[in-house]
Coordinates of C-alpha atoms in Angstrom, one line a residue:
M1459 CA -13.3 -13.3 -35.3
C1460 CA -13.3 -10.9 -32.3
R1461 CA -16.2 -8.6 -31.9
K1462 CA -15.2 -4.9 -31.6
I1463 CA -16.0 -3.6 -28.1
P1464 CA -17.2 0.0 -27.9
V1465 CA -14.4 2.0 -26.3
M1466 CA -16.5 3.6 -23.5
S1467 CA -17.8 0.2 -22.4
N1468 CA -14.4 -1.2 -21.7
P1469 CA -11.9 1.0 -19.7
L1470 CA -8.9 -1.0 -21.1
L1471 CA -9.8 0.3 -24.6
D1472 CA -10.0 3.9 -23.6
F1473 CA -6.7 5.6 -24.6
S1474 CA -8.0 9.2 -24.4
D1475 CA -5.8 9.9 -21.4
L1476 CA -4.7 8.1 -18.3
P1477 CA -5.7 4.5 -17.5
L1478 CA -9.1 4.1 -15.8
F1479 CA -7.7 2.1 -12.9
D1480 CA -10.9 2.6 -10.8
R1481 CA -13.1 1.1 -13.5
I1482 CA -11.0 -1.9 -14.7
T1483 CA -12.4 -5.2 -13.7
P1484 CA -11.2 -8.8 -14.4
G1485 CA -14.1 -9.2 -16.8
D1486 CA -12.6 -6.4 -19.0
V1487 CA -9.3 -8.1 -19.6
A1488 CA -10.2 -10.8 -22.1
P1489 CA -12.4 -8.8 -24.5
A1490 CA -10.0 -5.8 -24.5
I1491 CA -6.9 -7.9 -25.1
D1492 CA -8.6 -9.9 -27.8
T1493 CA -9.7 -6.7 -29.6
L1494 CA -6.2 -5.2 -29.3
L1495 CA -4.5 -8.4 -30.5
Q1496 CA -6.8 -8.4 -33.5
D1497 CA -5.9 -4.8 -34.3
A1498 CA -2.2 -5.5 -33.8
N1499 CA -2.3 -8.6 -36.0
Q1500 CA -4.1 -6.6 -38.7
A1501 CA -1.5 -3.9 -38.5
L1502 CA 1.3 -6.5 -38.8
E1503 CA -0.3 -8.0 -41.9
T1504 CA -0.7 -4.5 -43.4
V1505 CA 2.9 -3.4 -43.0
T1506 CA 4.4 -6.8 -44.1
H1507 CA 2.4 -6.7 -47.4
P1508 CA 4.9 -6.6 -50.3
A1509 CA 3.4 -3.3 -51.5
F1510 CA 3.8 -1.5 -48.2
P1511 CA 6.7 0.9 -48.2
A1512 CA 9.8 0.1 -46.2
E1513 CA 9.7 3.4 -44.4
W1514 CA 10.1 4.1 -40.7
S1515 CA 7.3 6.6 -40.4
A1516 CA 4.8 4.4 -42.4
I1517 CA 5.5 1.3 -40.3
S1518 CA 5.3 3.3 -37.1
K1519 CA 2.0 5.0 -38.0
S1520 CA 0.4 1.6 -38.5
L1521 CA 2.2 -1.1 -36.5
D1522 CA 3.7 0.9 -33.6
V1523 CA 0.4 2.6 -32.9
A1524 CA -1.4 -0.7 -32.6
T1525 CA 1.3 -2.4 -30.5
E1526 CA 1.7 0.6 -28.2
R1527 CA -2.0 0.4 -27.4
L1528 CA -1.7 -3.3 -26.7
G1529 CA 1.3 -2.6 -24.5
R1530 CA -0.4 0.1 -22.6
S1531 CA -3.5 -1.9 -21.9
W1532 CA -1.6 -5.1 -21.0
G1533 CA 0.7 -2.9 -18.9
A1534 CA -2.3 -1.7 -16.9
V1535 CA -3.5 -5.2 -16.3
S1536 CA 0.1 -6.4 -15.3
H1537 CA 0.5 -3.4 -13.0
L1538 CA -2.8 -4.2 -11.2
N1539 CA -1.7 -7.9 -11.0
G1540 CA 1.4 -6.7 -9.1
V1541 CA -0.2 -4.2 -6.7
A1542 CA -3.8 -5.3 -6.3
D1543 CA -3.8 -9.0 -6.8
T1544 CA -7.1 -10.9 -6.5
P1545 CA -8.1 -14.4 -7.5
E1546 CA -10.4 -13.1 -10.2
L1547 CA -7.8 -10.7 -11.7
R1548 CA -5.1 -13.4 -11.5
A1549 CA -7.3 -15.8 -13.4
A1550 CA -8.0 -13.2 -16.1
Y1551 CA -4.3 -12.3 -16.3
N1552 CA -3.2 -15.9 -16.7
D1553 CA -6.0 -16.6 -19.2
A1554 CA -4.7 -13.8 -21.5
L1555 CA -1.0 -14.2 -20.9
P1556 CA -0.4 -17.0 -23.4
R1557 CA -2.1 -15.0 -26.2
V1558 CA -0.2 -11.9 -25.4
T1559 CA 3.1 -13.8 -25.2
E1560 CA 2.4 -15.6 -28.5
F1561 CA 1.8 -12.3 -30.3
W1562 CA 5.0 -10.6 -29.1
T1563 CA 7.0 -13.8 -29.8
R1564 CA 5.6 -14.0 -33.3
L1565 CA 6.0 -10.3 -33.9
G1566 CA 9.7 -10.4 -32.9
A1567 CA 10.4 -13.4 -35.1
D1568 CA 8.4 -12.4 -38.2
E1569 CA 10.7 -12.8 -41.2
R1570 CA 8.5 -10.4 -43.3
L1571 CA 8.8 -7.6 -40.8
Y1572 CA 12.5 -8.3 -40.3
A1573 CA 13.0 -7.9 -44.0
K1574 CA 11.0 -4.7 -44.0
Y1575 CA 13.2 -3.2 -41.3
K1576 CA 16.3 -4.4 -43.1
A1577 CA 15.2 -2.5 -46.2
I1578 CA 14.8 0.8 -44.3
D1579 CA 17.4 3.3 -45.5
P1580 CA 19.2 4.7 -42.3
A1581 CA 20.0 7.9 -44.3
T1582 CA 16.3 8.8 -44.2
L1583 CA 16.2 8.6 -40.3
D1584 CA 17.1 11.1 -37.6
A1585 CA 19.6 10.1 -34.8
E1586 CA 16.8 8.8 -32.5
Q1587 CA 15.2 6.7 -35.2
R1588 CA 18.6 5.3 -36.3
Q1589 CA 19.3 4.1 -32.7
A1590 CA 15.8 2.6 -32.5
L1591 CA 16.3 0.8 -35.8
K1592 CA 19.7 -0.5 -34.6
N1593 CA 18.0 -1.8 -31.4
A1594 CA 15.2 -3.3 -33.4
M1595 CA 17.6 -5.3 -35.7
R1596 CA 19.4 -6.7 -32.6
N1597 CA 16.1 -7.6 -31.0
F1598 CA 14.9 -9.5 -34.1
V1599 CA 17.9 -11.7 -33.9
L1600 CA 17.4 -12.3 -30.2
S1601 CA 13.7 -13.0 -30.8
G1602 CA 14.5 -15.9 -33.2
A1603 CA 13.9 -14.1 -36.5
D1604 CA 16.8 -15.9 -38.1
L1605 CA 15.6 -19.3 -37.0
Q1606 CA 13.8 -21.6 -39.4
G1607 CA 11.3 -24.5 -39.3
E1608 CA 11.2 -26.6 -36.1
A1609 CA 13.8 -24.4 -34.4
K1610 CA 11.6 -21.4 -34.7
E1611 CA 8.5 -23.2 -33.5
R1612 CA 10.4 -24.6 -30.5
F1613 CA 11.7 -21.1 -29.7
A1614 CA 8.2 -19.8 -29.7
R1615 CA 7.0 -22.6 -27.3
I1616 CA 9.9 -21.9 -25.0
Q1617 CA 8.9 -18.2 -24.8
E1618 CA 5.3 -19.1 -23.9
R1619 CA 6.4 -21.6 -21.3
Q1620 CA 8.8 -19.2 -19.7
A1621 CA 6.2 -16.5 -19.4
E1622 CA 3.9 -19.0 -17.7
L1623 CA 6.6 -20.2 -15.4
S1624 CA 7.7 -16.7 -14.5
Q1625 CA 4.2 -15.6 -13.6
K1626 CA 3.6 -18.7 -11.5
F1627 CA 6.9 -18.0 -9.7
S1628 CA 5.8 -14.5 -8.8
E1629 CA 2.4 -15.8 -7.7
N1630 CA 4.0 -18.3 -5.4
A1631 CA 6.3 -15.8 -3.9
L1632 CA 3.5 -13.4 -3.2
D1633 CA 1.1 -16.0 -1.9
A1634 CA 3.7 -17.6 0.4
T1635 CA 4.5 -14.2 1.9
D1636 CA 0.8 -13.3 2.4
A1637 CA -0.2 -16.7 3.8
W1638 CA 2.2 -16.7 6.7
S1639 CA 1.4 -14.8 10.0
Y1640 CA 2.1 -15.2 13.6
Y1641 CA 0.1 -13.8 16.5
A1642 CA 2.7 -12.8 19.1
S1643 CA 2.2 -12.0 22.8
A1644 CA 3.2 -8.6 24.3
G1645 CA 6.1 -10.3 26.1
E1646 CA 7.6 -11.7 22.9
L1647 CA 7.7 -8.2 21.4
Q1648 CA 10.1 -6.6 24.0
G1649 CA 12.5 -4.3 22.1
V1650 CA 10.3 -3.9 19.0
P1651 CA 9.6 -0.3 18.1
D1652 CA 6.3 1.1 19.4
D1653 CA 4.9 2.0 15.9
V1654 CA 5.6 -1.6 14.7
V1655 CA 3.9 -3.0 17.8
Q1656 CA 0.9 -0.7 17.4
A1657 CA 0.5 -1.7 13.7
A1658 CA 0.7 -5.4 14.6
Q1659 CA -1.9 -5.0 17.3
A1660 CA -4.2 -3.1 14.9
A1661 CA -3.8 -5.8 12.3
A1662 CA -4.8 -8.5 14.8
Q1663 CA -7.8 -6.4 16.0
A1664 CA -8.9 -5.9 12.4
E1665 CA -9.3 -9.7 12.2
G1666 CA -11.0 -10.0 15.6
K1667 CA -8.0 -11.8 17.1
E1668 CA -6.0 -11.4 20.2
G1669 CA -2.3 -10.5 20.3
F1670 CA -0.1 -8.9 17.7
K1671 CA -0.1 -10.0 14.0
L1672 CA 3.4 -10.4 12.6
T1673 CA 3.9 -10.9 8.9
L1674 CA 6.7 -11.4 6.4
K1675 CA 6.1 -8.0 4.8
M1676 CA 9.3 -5.9 5.2
P1677 CA 7.9 -3.1 7.4
C1678 CA 7.1 -5.8 10.0
Y1679 CA 9.8 -8.4 9.4
L1680 CA 12.9 -6.2 9.4
P1681 CA 12.2 -4.3 12.6
V1682 CA 11.4 -7.5 14.4
M1683 CA 14.7 -9.0 13.2
Q1684 CA 16.6 -5.9 14.2
F1685 CA 15.1 -5.1 17.6
A1686 CA 13.2 -8.0 19.2
H1687 CA 15.0 -9.3 22.2
S1688 CA 13.5 -12.7 21.8
S1689 CA 15.9 -14.9 19.8
A1690 CA 13.1 -17.5 19.5
L1691 CA 10.8 -15.0 17.9
R1692 CA 13.5 -13.9 15.5
E1693 CA 14.2 -17.5 14.6
K1694 CA 10.5 -18.1 13.9
L1695 CA 10.3 -15.2 11.4
Y1696 CA 13.6 -15.9 9.9
R1697 CA 12.9 -19.5 9.1
A1698 CA 9.5 -18.6 7.6
Y1699 CA 11.1 -15.8 5.5
V1700 CA 14.1 -17.6 4.0
T1701 CA 12.0 -20.8 3.2
R1702 CA 9.2 -18.9 1.4
A1703 CA 8.0 -20.7 -1.7
S1704 CA 10.7 -23.4 -1.4
D1705 CA 10.7 -27.1 -0.7
Q1706 CA 12.1 -26.2 2.8
S1707 CA 8.9 -24.5 3.8
P1708 CA 6.5 -26.0 6.3
E1709 CA 4.1 -28.6 5.0
E1710 CA 1.1 -26.3 4.9
F1711 CA 2.9 -23.9 2.5
R1712 CA 4.2 -26.6 0.1
K1713 CA 1.6 -25.6 -2.5
F1714 CA 3.7 -22.5 -3.1
V1715 CA 7.0 -24.2 -3.9
N1716 CA 9.1 -22.7 -6.7
T1717 CA 11.9 -25.2 -6.8
E1718 CA 10.9 -27.1 -9.9
L1719 CA 9.9 -23.9 -11.6
V1720 CA 13.4 -22.6 -11.2
R1721 CA 14.9 -25.8 -12.6
E1722 CA 12.6 -25.7 -15.6
I1723 CA 13.3 -22.0 -16.3
L1724 CA 17.0 -22.6 -16.2
T1725 CA 16.7 -25.6 -18.5
L1726 CA 14.6 -23.6 -21.0
R1727 CA 17.0 -20.6 -20.9
Q1728 CA 19.9 -22.9 -21.8
E1729 CA 17.9 -24.4 -24.7
E1730 CA 16.9 -20.9 -25.9
S1731 CA 20.5 -19.8 -25.8
R1732 CA 21.7 -22.8 -27.9
L1733 CA 18.9 -22.2 -30.5
L1734 CA 20.2 -18.6 -30.9
G1735 CA 23.8 -19.8 -31.3
Y1736 CA 25.1 -18.9 -27.8
N1737 CA 26.8 -21.2 -25.3
N1738 CA 24.7 -20.1 -22.3
F1739 CA 22.0 -17.6 -21.2
G1740 CA 24.7 -15.3 -19.8
E1741 CA 25.9 -14.7 -23.4
V1742 CA 22.4 -13.8 -24.5
S1743 CA 21.8 -11.5 -21.5
V1744 CA 24.9 -9.3 -22.2
V1745 CA 24.0 -8.7 -25.8
A1746 CA 21.8 -5.8 -24.8
K1747 CA 24.1 -4.6 -22.0
M1748 CA 27.3 -2.6 -21.6
A1749 CA 29.3 -5.6 -20.5
D1750 CA 30.8 -7.5 -23.4
S1751 CA 30.8 -11.0 -21.9
P1752 CA 29.7 -13.1 -18.9
Q1753 CA 33.4 -13.5 -18.1
E1754 CA 33.8 -9.8 -17.8
V1755 CA 30.9 -9.7 -15.3
I1756 CA 32.3 -12.6 -13.3
T1757 CA 35.8 -11.1 -13.3
F1758 CA 34.5 -7.8 -12.0
L1759 CA 32.5 -9.5 -9.3
R1760 CA 35.3 -11.8 -8.2
D1761 CA 37.7 -8.9 -8.0
L1762 CA 35.2 -6.9 -6.0
G1763 CA 34.7 -9.8 -3.7
A1764 CA 38.4 -10.3 -3.1
R1765 CA 38.8 -6.7 -2.2
A1766 CA 35.8 -6.7 0.1
K1767 CA 36.5 -10.1 1.8
P1768 CA 39.1 -8.9 4.4
Y1769 CA 36.7 -6.1 5.5
G1770 CA 33.9 -8.6 5.7
H1771 CA 36.0 -10.9 7.9
K1772 CA 36.7 -7.9 10.2
D1773 CA 33.0 -7.0 10.3
L1774 CA 32.2 -10.6 11.3
A1775 CA 34.9 -10.8 13.9
D1776 CA 33.7 -7.5 15.5
M1777 CA 30.1 -8.8 15.6
R1778 CA 31.1 -12.1 17.1
E1779 CA 33.2 -10.4 19.8
F1780 CA 30.4 -8.0 20.6
A1781 CA 27.8 -10.7 20.7
A1782 CA 29.8 -12.8 23.1
T1783 CA 30.9 -10.1 25.5
E1784 CA 27.9 -7.7 25.5
L1785 CA 24.9 -9.9 24.5
K1786 CA 26.1 -13.2 25.9
L1787 CA 25.6 -14.9 22.5
A1788 CA 28.5 -17.3 22.2
D1789 CA 27.4 -18.8 18.9
P1790 CA 25.1 -16.3 17.0
Q1791 CA 22.8 -18.0 14.5
P1792 CA 21.6 -16.5 11.2
W1793 CA 18.5 -14.9 12.8
D1794 CA 20.7 -13.2 15.4
W1795 CA 22.9 -11.2 13.0
P1796 CA 20.5 -8.3 12.3
Y1797 CA 19.9 -7.9 16.1
V1798 CA 23.6 -8.1 16.9
G1799 CA 24.4 -5.6 14.1
E1800 CA 21.8 -3.1 15.3
K1801 CA 23.0 -3.4 18.9
L1802 CA 26.7 -3.0 17.8
K1803 CA 25.8 0.1 15.8
E1804 CA 24.0 1.6 18.8
A1805 CA 27.0 1.0 21.0
R1806 CA 29.5 2.2 18.5
Y1807 CA 27.7 5.3 17.2
A1808 CA 25.2 6.0 19.9
F1809 CA 22.1 6.0 17.8
S1810 CA 19.6 3.5 16.3
D1811 CA 17.5 3.3 13.2
Q1812 CA 14.4 3.7 15.3
E1813 CA 15.7 7.1 16.7
V1814 CA 16.4 8.3 13.2
K1815 CA 13.0 7.2 11.9
Q1816 CA 11.2 9.7 14.1
Y1817 CA 12.6 12.5 12.0
F1818 CA 11.4 11.2 8.7
P1819 CA 7.6 11.5 8.4
A1820 CA 6.8 10.4 4.8
P1821 CA 5.0 13.7 3.8
K1822 CA 8.0 15.8 5.0
V1823 CA 10.4 13.5 3.1
L1824 CA 8.3 13.7 -0.1
A1825 CA 8.2 17.5 0.1
G1826 CA 12.0 17.6 0.5
L1827 CA 12.5 15.2 -2.4
F1828 CA 10.2 17.4 -4.6
K1829 CA 12.1 20.5 -3.6
I1830 CA 15.4 19.0 -4.7
V1831 CA 14.1 17.9 -8.0
E1832 CA 12.4 21.2 -8.6
T1833 CA 15.7 23.0 -7.9
L1834 CA 18.0 20.7 -9.9
F1835 CA 15.8 20.4 -13.0
E1836 CA 13.9 23.7 -13.0
V1837 CA 10.5 22.0 -12.8
S1838 CA 7.5 22.2 -10.5
I1839 CA 5.7 19.2 -9.0
R1840 CA 2.2 19.4 -7.8
R1841 CA -0.6 17.1 -6.8
D1842 CA -2.9 16.0 -9.6
S1843 CA -6.0 13.9 -9.9
A1844 CA -6.4 10.5 -11.7
P1845 CA -8.3 7.3 -11.3
V1846 CA -6.3 5.0 -8.9
W1847 CA -6.4 1.4 -7.7
H1848 CA -6.1 2.0 -3.9
P1849 CA -7.0 5.0 -1.6
S1850 CA -3.3 5.4 -0.5
V1851 CA -2.1 6.0 -4.1
E1852 CA -1.2 9.6 -4.9
F1853 CA -0.9 11.2 -8.4
Y1854 CA 1.4 14.1 -9.4
R1855 CA 2.3 16.2 -12.4
I1856 CA 5.7 17.7 -13.4
E1857 CA 5.7 21.0 -15.2
R1858 CA 8.3 23.2 -16.7
G1859 CA 6.8 26.7 -16.7
S1860 CA 3.2 26.0 -17.8
T1861 CA 4.1 23.0 -20.0
L1862 CA 3.3 19.5 -18.8
V1863 CA 6.5 17.4 -18.8
G1864 CA 5.3 14.1 -17.1
Q1865 CA 3.1 12.6 -14.5
F1866 CA 3.5 9.8 -11.9
Y1867 CA 1.6 7.6 -9.5
L1868 CA 3.1 7.1 -6.1
D1869 CA 2.0 3.9 -4.3
P1870 CA 4.1 3.9 -1.1
S1871 CA 2.5 1.4 1.4
A1872 CA 2.9 -2.4 1.9
R1873 CA -0.4 -4.4 1.9
A1874 CA -1.7 -7.8 1.2
G1875 CA -2.0 -8.6 -2.6
K1876 CA 1.0 -6.3 -3.4
R1877 CA 4.3 -7.6 -4.6
G1878 CA 7.2 -6.8 -2.2
G1879 CA 10.1 -4.5 -2.9
A1880 CA 10.3 -1.2 -4.7
W1881 CA 10.2 -0.4 -8.4
M1882 CA 9.5 2.1 -11.1
D1883 CA 7.6 1.2 -14.2
D1884 CA 6.2 3.1 -17.2
V1885 CA 2.6 3.7 -17.9
R1886 CA 3.3 5.3 -21.2
A1887 CA 6.4 6.8 -22.9
R1888 CA 7.2 10.2 -24.3
W1889 CA 6.4 9.9 -28.0
L1890 CA 5.8 12.2 -30.9
R1891 CA 2.9 10.2 -32.1
P1892 CA 3.0 9.3 -35.8
D1893 CA -0.8 9.0 -36.0
T1894 CA -1.8 12.4 -34.6
G1895 CA 1.5 14.4 -34.8
T1896 CA 1.0 15.4 -31.1
L1897 CA 3.5 14.9 -28.3
Q1898 CA 2.5 12.2 -25.8
T1899 CA 3.9 13.0 -22.3
P1900 CA 5.4 10.2 -20.2
V1901 CA 3.7 8.7 -17.1
A1902 CA 5.4 6.5 -14.5
H1903 CA 4.6 4.2 -11.6
L1904 CA 6.7 4.7 -8.5
V1905 CA 6.0 1.8 -6.1
C1906 CA 7.4 1.1 -2.6
N1907 CA 6.5 -1.0 0.4
F1908 CA 6.7 1.2 3.4
A1909 CA 4.9 0.9 6.7
E1910 CA 1.6 2.8 7.1
G1911 CA 1.1 5.4 9.8
V1912 CA -0.4 4.3 13.2
G1913 CA -2.2 6.1 15.9
G1914 CA -3.2 9.0 13.7
K1915 CA 0.5 9.8 12.9
P1916 CA 2.0 9.9 9.4
P1917 CA 4.1 6.9 8.1
L1918 CA 7.6 7.0 9.4
L1919 CA 10.5 6.1 7.1
T1920 CA 13.8 4.6 8.0
H1921 CA 16.8 6.3 6.4
D1922 CA 17.0 3.2 4.1
D1923 CA 13.4 3.8 3.1
V1924 CA 14.3 7.4 2.3
T1925 CA 17.2 6.2 0.1
T1926 CA 14.8 3.8 -1.6
M1927 CA 12.3 6.6 -2.4
F1928 CA 15.1 8.7 -3.9
H1929 CA 16.4 5.7 -5.8
E1930 CA 13.1 5.0 -7.4
F1931 CA 12.4 8.6 -8.1
G1932 CA 15.7 8.7 -10.0
H1933 CA 14.3 6.0 -12.3
G1934 CA 11.1 8.1 -12.6
L1935 CA 13.1 11.2 -13.6
H1936 CA 15.0 9.2 -16.2
H1937 CA 11.6 8.2 -17.7
M1938 CA 9.7 11.5 -17.3
L1939 CA 12.4 14.2 -18.0
T1940 CA 13.5 12.7 -21.3
Q1941 CA 13.5 15.0 -24.3
V1942 CA 13.7 12.2 -26.8
N1943 CA 10.6 11.9 -29.1
E1944 CA 11.1 8.4 -30.4
R1945 CA 9.2 6.0 -28.1
D1946 CA 11.6 3.0 -28.4
V1947 CA 14.6 5.1 -27.1
S1948 CA 12.9 7.7 -24.9
G1949 CA 13.3 7.6 -21.1
I1950 CA 14.4 4.2 -19.9
S1951 CA 13.5 2.5 -23.2
G1952 CA 16.5 1.1 -25.1
V1953 CA 18.9 1.8 -22.3
E1954 CA 21.4 -0.9 -21.4
W1955 CA 20.1 -2.6 -18.2
D1956 CA 23.5 -2.3 -16.5
A1957 CA 23.4 1.5 -17.2
V1958 CA 19.8 2.2 -16.2
E1959 CA 20.8 2.4 -12.5
L1960 CA 22.9 5.5 -13.0
P1961 CA 20.1 8.2 -12.4
S1962 CA 18.8 6.3 -9.4
Q1963 CA 22.2 5.9 -7.8
F1964 CA 22.8 9.6 -8.4
M1965 CA 19.7 10.6 -6.5
E1966 CA 20.7 8.4 -3.5
N1967 CA 23.6 10.7 -2.8
F1968 CA 21.3 13.5 -1.7
C1969 CA 20.2 11.4 1.2
W1970 CA 23.6 12.0 2.7
E1971 CA 23.8 15.7 2.3
W1972 CA 23.2 17.8 5.4
N1973 CA 21.9 20.8 3.4
V1974 CA 19.2 18.5 2.0
L1975 CA 18.3 16.5 5.1
Q1976 CA 17.8 19.4 7.4
H1977 CA 15.0 20.6 5.1
M1978 CA 13.2 17.3 4.8
T1979 CA 13.1 16.2 8.4
A1980 CA 10.8 17.0 11.2
H1981 CA 10.4 15.0 14.4
V1982 CA 7.0 13.3 14.3
D1983 CA 6.1 14.6 17.8
T1984 CA 8.0 17.9 18.2
G1985 CA 8.5 19.0 14.6
E1986 CA 12.2 19.7 15.2
P1987 CA 14.5 19.0 12.3
L1988 CA 17.2 16.3 12.5
P1989 CA 19.9 17.4 14.9
R1990 CA 23.3 17.9 13.3
A1991 CA 24.8 15.7 16.0
L1992 CA 22.6 12.8 15.0
F1993 CA 23.4 13.4 11.3
D1994 CA 27.1 13.3 12.1
K1995 CA 26.6 9.9 13.8
M1996 CA 24.7 8.6 10.8
L1997 CA 27.5 9.8 8.5
A1998 CA 30.1 8.2 10.7
A1999 CA 28.1 4.9 10.5
K2000 CA 27.5 5.2 6.7
N2001 CA 30.0 2.4 5.9
F2002 CA 29.2 0.3 8.9
Q2003 CA 29.5 -3.4 8.0
S2004 CA 30.0 -2.4 4.3
G2005 CA 32.4 -5.3 3.9
M2006 CA 29.8 -7.9 4.9
Q2007 CA 27.1 -6.1 2.9
T2008 CA 29.2 -6.0 -0.2
L2009 CA 29.9 -9.7 0.0
R2010 CA 26.2 -10.5 0.6
Q2011 CA 25.3 -8.4 -2.5
I2012 CA 27.9 -10.3 -4.6
E2013 CA 26.6 -13.6 -3.3

């Protein structure tokens, strides 16, 4: 029996408002999760009792309230595990993961709960609740609720093992990235942008070392691959990057190998699919998506590939010719292509990514993004305060008139212990709470991995970085501007995963509008906006190497 923990003594049990990220410690995880699992299990037993009514609101008031609290608390732990990883937090997370996975697996496959939902009369529900019920019935089947005996037990074991393997995969990828570094000399860095060189020097000095610390984090890796004149340096970083967490990595990094994990995950996915009555995991995957079959997806990709291939060949021929005639590279290697591509773009369009970057200080870009959103959606965005997990994290609120619509955390910078890439995640969903009758406003995480500012200057973003920020903010708007009151279908919840990219792709378009860019650019030194002539060059180069890029994406 788990002992009840007083709410105020454990920040993970405080649901009065926003997560107390500044107070959460690894030691809080186990007692909080155990308490919330106990509450959720009790709620499950309550609603599955034969005497409990098969009514949406009654089930929601008991079970959904308990599981939402568990989800929010575990979500906070998972988020910290992704953006502020430490050995202690990782241990606490991995200790609780099997218990959390077991509960969600058991909940999704509970025959009593499945029967209770089957008995709900759709005529008693509004449109939002009917869609949520439809999704729930589908999810019961995908969670093994129709399985019996040994098949159901095996399905549960597969879910627990897959959760364990996926977490280990992520840990290996992060650890392999963080573990690698190279201390370059000044001579090796010829051609590398000054801000990247300064950041590398500061990183080495912070460790009391000579030279310039290069890492596999994207704000360092990509500019070196694009601009470093030294092919040997590019090769060193390239080989380290593409062999991360694989059996091709150097001996000292073999403890991070993911090869066998991938094989086991694929094997388990196939077994899971067969247990559910499908031929393969692709068939399982598309059940909750717009695509009707794996073959439809493959046909689409092959058709797109066939259409892009001639343009890809032309892009490659152009690069080979340029490399041979202008760069004296007769046989470009994989680590040479980003450098060749950047030099060809500079020659063809008379500008470079580094030149453009000077006009995109992060604060100016963010202000421009907010202005667009405020204009389009008739809202206001202003800085707010909340407990955060790192000093660089910012917090904002979105209002319509004087009414709070949503809030979001912005974590823009790359750092050790933070997963690479960019993503949006939910902290909590919009929900007309059945326990209090009050409207819960949505809160989102917006996470990127941009370079930090150096020499007292603000962070500078490439145009790709700007597009990434707009993309993730599109996801955030999808989550925060929803007017749906049913949690399971509000915001991004319940949306087909091949449709969820629509708002984010929509927002990317604004990064190519002159009327937008001129208001969100200011040269880091002079304050001058982006010149129209430079924008026209960017626009002319918008589809540069799009054939090769499309083929790479399909691959």
